[in-house]
mmCIF file of C-alpha atoms in Angstrom:
data_model
loop_
_atom_site.group_PDB
_atom_site.id
_atom_site.type_symbol
_atom_site.label_atom_id
_atom_site.label_comp_id
_atom_site.label_asym_id
_atom_site.label_seq_id
_atom_site.Cartn_x
_atom_site.Cartn_y
_atom_site.Cartn_z
ATOM 1 C CA MET A 1 111.627 94.957 123.169
ATOM 2 C CA VAL A 2 111.522 91.470 123.155
ATOM 3 C CA ILE A 3 114.674 90.797 120.890
ATOM 4 C CA GLY A 4 116.250 93.435 122.996
ATOM 5 C CA MET A 5 115.274 91.533 126.469
ATOM 6 C CA LEU A 6 116.361 88.333 124.681
ATOM 7 C CA LEU A 7 119.831 89.677 123.294
ATOM 8 C CA LEU A 8 120.379 90.856 127.278
ATOM 9 C CA TRP A 9 119.023 87.564 128.538
ATOM 10 C CA ILE A 10 121.786 85.546 126.189
ATOM 11 C CA ILE A 11 124.340 88.167 127.356
ATOM 12 C CA PHE A 12 123.866 87.748 131.359
ATOM 13 C CA ASN A 13 123.855 83.746 130.811
ATOM 14 C CA GLY A 14 127.054 83.892 129.167
ATOM 15 C CA ARG A 15 126.372 80.978 126.795
ATOM 16 C CA ILE A 16 123.981 79.831 124.385
ATOM 17 C CA THR A 17 122.169 76.423 125.015
ATOM 18 C CA LEU A 18 118.911 75.216 123.652
ATOM 19 C CA GLU A 19 117.224 75.172 127.237
ATOM 20 C CA ILE A 20 118.299 78.904 127.712
ATOM 21 C CA LEU A 21 117.253 80.192 124.696
ATOM 22 C CA LEU A 22 113.812 78.516 124.848
ATOM 23 C CA PHE A 23 113.439 79.665 128.436
ATOM 24 C CA GLY A 24 114.574 83.199 127.403
ATOM 25 C CA ILE A 25 111.744 83.405 124.681
ATOM 26 C CA VAL A 26 109.152 82.481 126.904
ATOM 27 C CA ILE A 27 110.335 84.734 129.958
ATOM 28 C CA CYS A 28 110.973 87.761 127.469
ATOM 29 C CA CYS A 29 107.451 87.203 125.703
ATOM 30 C CA ALA A 30 105.484 86.782 129.320
ATOM 31 C CA ILE A 31 107.174 90.257 130.383
ATOM 32 C CA CYS A 32 106.204 92.267 126.991
ATOM 33 C CA LEU A 33 102.870 90.514 127.546
ATOM 34 C CA LEU A 34 102.518 92.125 130.645
ATOM 35 C CA LEU A 35 104.103 95.308 129.973
ATOM 36 C CA SER A 36 101.345 95.593 127.444
ATOM 37 C CA LYS A 37 98.797 95.094 129.498
ATOM 38 C CA LEU A 38 100.387 97.301 132.131
ATOM 39 C CA THR A 39 100.491 100.339 129.765
ATOM 40 C CA ASN A 40 97.917 99.393 127.271
ATOM 41 C CA ARG A 41 100.134 99.842 124.460
ATOM 42 C CA ASN A 42 100.978 96.819 121.864
ATOM 43 C CA LEU A 43 104.696 96.385 122.487
ATOM 44 C CA PHE A 44 104.825 93.719 119.871
ATOM 45 C CA GLN A 45 103.240 96.057 117.222
ATOM 46 C CA TYR A 46 106.241 98.231 118.163
ATOM 47 C CA ASP A 47 108.529 95.571 117.461
ATOM 48 C CA ARG A 48 107.163 94.660 114.340
ATOM 49 C CA LYS A 49 107.088 98.439 113.194
ATOM 50 C CA LEU A 50 110.646 98.425 114.237
ATOM 51 C CA ILE A 51 111.822 95.392 112.259
ATOM 52 C CA MET A 52 110.282 96.556 109.467
ATOM 53 C CA ARG A 53 111.724 100.260 109.739
ATOM 54 C CA ILE A 54 115.139 98.073 109.700
ATOM 55 C CA TYR A 55 114.545 96.126 106.881
ATOM 56 C CA TYR A 56 113.417 98.927 104.766
ATOM 57 C CA ARG A 57 116.446 101.178 106.019
ATOM 58 C CA ILE A 58 118.956 98.272 104.762
ATOM 59 C CA ARG A 59 117.069 97.775 101.682
ATOM 60 C CA TYR A 60 117.199 101.643 100.717
ATOM 61 C CA TYR A 61 121.083 101.928 101.781
ATOM 62 C CA ALA A 62 121.699 98.704 99.303
ATOM 63 C CA ILE A 63 120.031 100.382 96.535
ATOM 64 C CA LEU A 64 121.796 103.543 96.891
ATOM 65 C CA ILE A 65 125.428 101.984 97.042
ATOM 66 C CA VAL A 66 124.292 100.384 93.689
ATOM 67 C CA GLU A 67 122.944 103.867 92.345
ATOM 68 C CA ILE A 68 126.482 105.485 93.572
ATOM 69 C CA ILE A 69 128.542 102.688 91.810
ATOM 70 C CA LYS A 70 126.275 103.387 88.583
ATOM 71 C CA ALA A 71 126.634 107.113 88.826
ATOM 72 C CA ASN A 72 130.452 106.778 89.690
ATOM 73 C CA LEU A 73 130.940 104.825 86.220
ATOM 74 C CA GLN A 74 129.006 107.256 84.390
ATOM 75 C CA VAL A 75 131.047 110.239 85.307
ATOM 76 C CA MET A 76 133.970 108.287 85.285
ATOM 77 C CA ASP A 77 133.190 107.678 81.593
ATOM 78 C CA ILE A 78 132.533 111.613 80.961
ATOM 79 C CA ILE A 79 136.146 112.075 82.231
ATOM 80 C CA LEU A 80 138.082 109.580 80.684
ATOM 81 C CA THR A 81 136.262 110.141 77.172
ATOM 82 C CA PRO A 82 136.782 113.932 76.904
ATOM 83 C CA GLY A 83 134.461 115.093 73.867
ATOM 84 C CA LYS A 84 132.123 111.970 73.634
ATOM 85 C CA ILE A 85 129.521 114.283 75.545
ATOM 86 C CA GLU A 86 129.298 117.955 75.465
ATOM 87 C CA ILE A 87 128.888 118.765 79.565
ATOM 88 C CA GLU A 88 125.610 120.824 80.040
ATOM 89 C CA PRO A 89 124.580 121.473 83.560
ATOM 90 C CA VAL A 90 121.282 121.390 84.200
ATOM 91 C CA MET A 91 118.613 122.433 86.911
ATOM 92 C CA LYS A 92 115.776 120.614 87.590
ATOM 93 C CA GLU A 93 112.546 120.921 89.757
ATOM 94 C CA PHE A 94 110.156 118.302 91.244
ATOM 95 C CA ASP A 95 107.965 117.262 93.774
ATOM 96 C CA SER A 96 108.668 113.905 95.714
ATOM 97 C CA ASN A 97 105.098 114.073 97.288
ATOM 98 C CA LEU A 98 106.482 112.326 100.568
ATOM 99 C CA LYS A 99 104.848 113.262 103.774
ATOM 100 C CA HIS A 100 107.416 113.182 106.169
ATOM 101 C CA SER A 101 110.315 115.679 106.594
ATOM 102 C CA SER A 102 112.869 113.016 107.634
ATOM 103 C CA LEU A 103 112.235 111.144 104.253
ATOM 104 C CA ASN A 104 112.610 114.227 101.961
ATOM 105 C CA ALA A 105 116.081 114.987 104.033
ATOM 106 C CA LEU A 106 117.259 111.283 103.165
ATOM 107 C CA LEU A 107 116.369 111.786 99.492
ATOM 108 C CA ALA A 108 117.876 115.045 99.335
ATOM 109 C CA ASN A 109 121.033 113.556 100.572
ATOM 110 C CA SER A 110 120.598 110.723 98.682
ATOM 111 C CA ILE A 111 120.721 112.692 95.232
ATOM 112 C CA THR A 112 123.619 114.811 96.924
ATOM 113 C CA LEU A 113 125.905 111.591 97.558
ATOM 114 C CA THR A 114 125.169 110.151 94.172
ATOM 115 C CA PRO A 115 128.057 111.699 91.885
ATOM 116 C CA GLY A 116 126.567 113.948 88.899
ATOM 117 C CA THR A 117 123.972 115.407 90.958
ATOM 118 C CA ILE A 118 123.639 117.665 93.949
ATOM 119 C CA THR A 119 120.344 118.840 95.912
ATOM 120 C CA VAL A 120 120.481 122.521 95.779
ATOM 121 C CA ASP A 121 117.164 123.418 97.486
ATOM 122 C CA VAL A 122 114.645 121.835 99.364
ATOM 123 C CA HIS A 123 111.350 123.336 100.487
ATOM 124 C CA GLN A 124 108.843 121.118 102.121
ATOM 125 C CA ASP A 125 108.662 118.165 99.336
ATOM 126 C CA ARG A 126 109.722 120.334 96.406
ATOM 127 C CA PHE A 127 113.425 119.826 95.219
ATOM 128 C CA LEU A 128 115.993 121.969 92.873
ATOM 129 C CA VAL A 129 118.405 119.645 91.618
ATOM 130 C CA LEU A 130 121.403 120.350 89.611
ATOM 131 C CA GLY A 131 122.670 117.431 87.173
ATOM 132 C CA LEU A 132 126.045 117.435 85.370
ATOM 133 C CA ASP A 133 124.150 116.541 82.472
ATOM 134 C CA SER A 134 120.503 116.423 81.523
ATOM 135 C CA SER A 135 121.312 112.603 81.399
ATOM 136 C CA PHE A 136 121.768 112.480 85.165
ATOM 137 C CA LEU A 137 118.404 114.095 85.685
ATOM 138 C CA GLU A 138 116.110 111.985 83.520
ATOM 139 C CA GLY A 139 113.643 110.563 85.495
ATOM 140 C CA ILE A 140 114.480 111.774 88.945
ATOM 141 C CA GLU A 141 110.704 112.536 90.016
ATOM 142 C CA SER A 142 110.274 108.771 89.759
ATOM 143 C CA SER A 143 113.769 107.458 90.236
ATOM 144 C CA VAL A 144 114.599 104.694 92.426
ATOM 145 C CA PHE A 145 114.976 106.680 95.487
ATOM 146 C CA VAL A 146 111.702 108.226 95.324
ATOM 147 C CA GLU A 147 109.944 104.980 94.525
ATOM 148 C CA GLU A 148 111.345 103.147 97.669
ATOM 149 C CA LEU A 149 110.968 105.774 99.936
ATOM 150 C CA LYS A 150 107.277 106.254 98.788
ATOM 151 C CA LYS A 151 107.263 102.442 99.883
ATOM 152 C CA MET A 152 108.291 103.699 102.946
ATOM 153 C CA ASP A 153 106.087 106.519 103.491
ATOM 154 C CA GLU A 154 102.890 104.071 102.809
ATOM 155 C CA LYS A 155 103.971 101.667 105.368
ATOM 156 C CA GLY A 156 104.450 104.470 107.985
ATOM 157 C CA VAL A 157 108.134 103.409 108.230
ATOM 158 C CA GLU A 158 110.323 106.780 108.317
#
């Protein structure tokens, strides 16, 4: 909330100087303190949680992009060198042990976005995944996606 008010302060002033910025920080913090007292809610705690949520999401999406690129290279290798690998589609079932349904949905979409794998079914935290080959599903229950989402789940950042 402090950051949002500070951005509005800067926009309404139309320019950024050291005095405007310092005065804006003081005013915005004072307003948040007053609102925290009036509403009996810790707005600074809310701001911290929001910043942590943004940090973890950016980090997760960076990991997702890297994993998509790696999976694309694997699929391209299979396509461009026929006969190198005998393609045998495999289905695997695993539990994610994530508490929040939004994180389970994010995991299902991440698996589907990654070339070579498709999430076939999700029931609470139980996943059924189809892989182009068994190598695509090795260690999927402890993949980078699952580990990163577990960190978010533990921190309460969904």
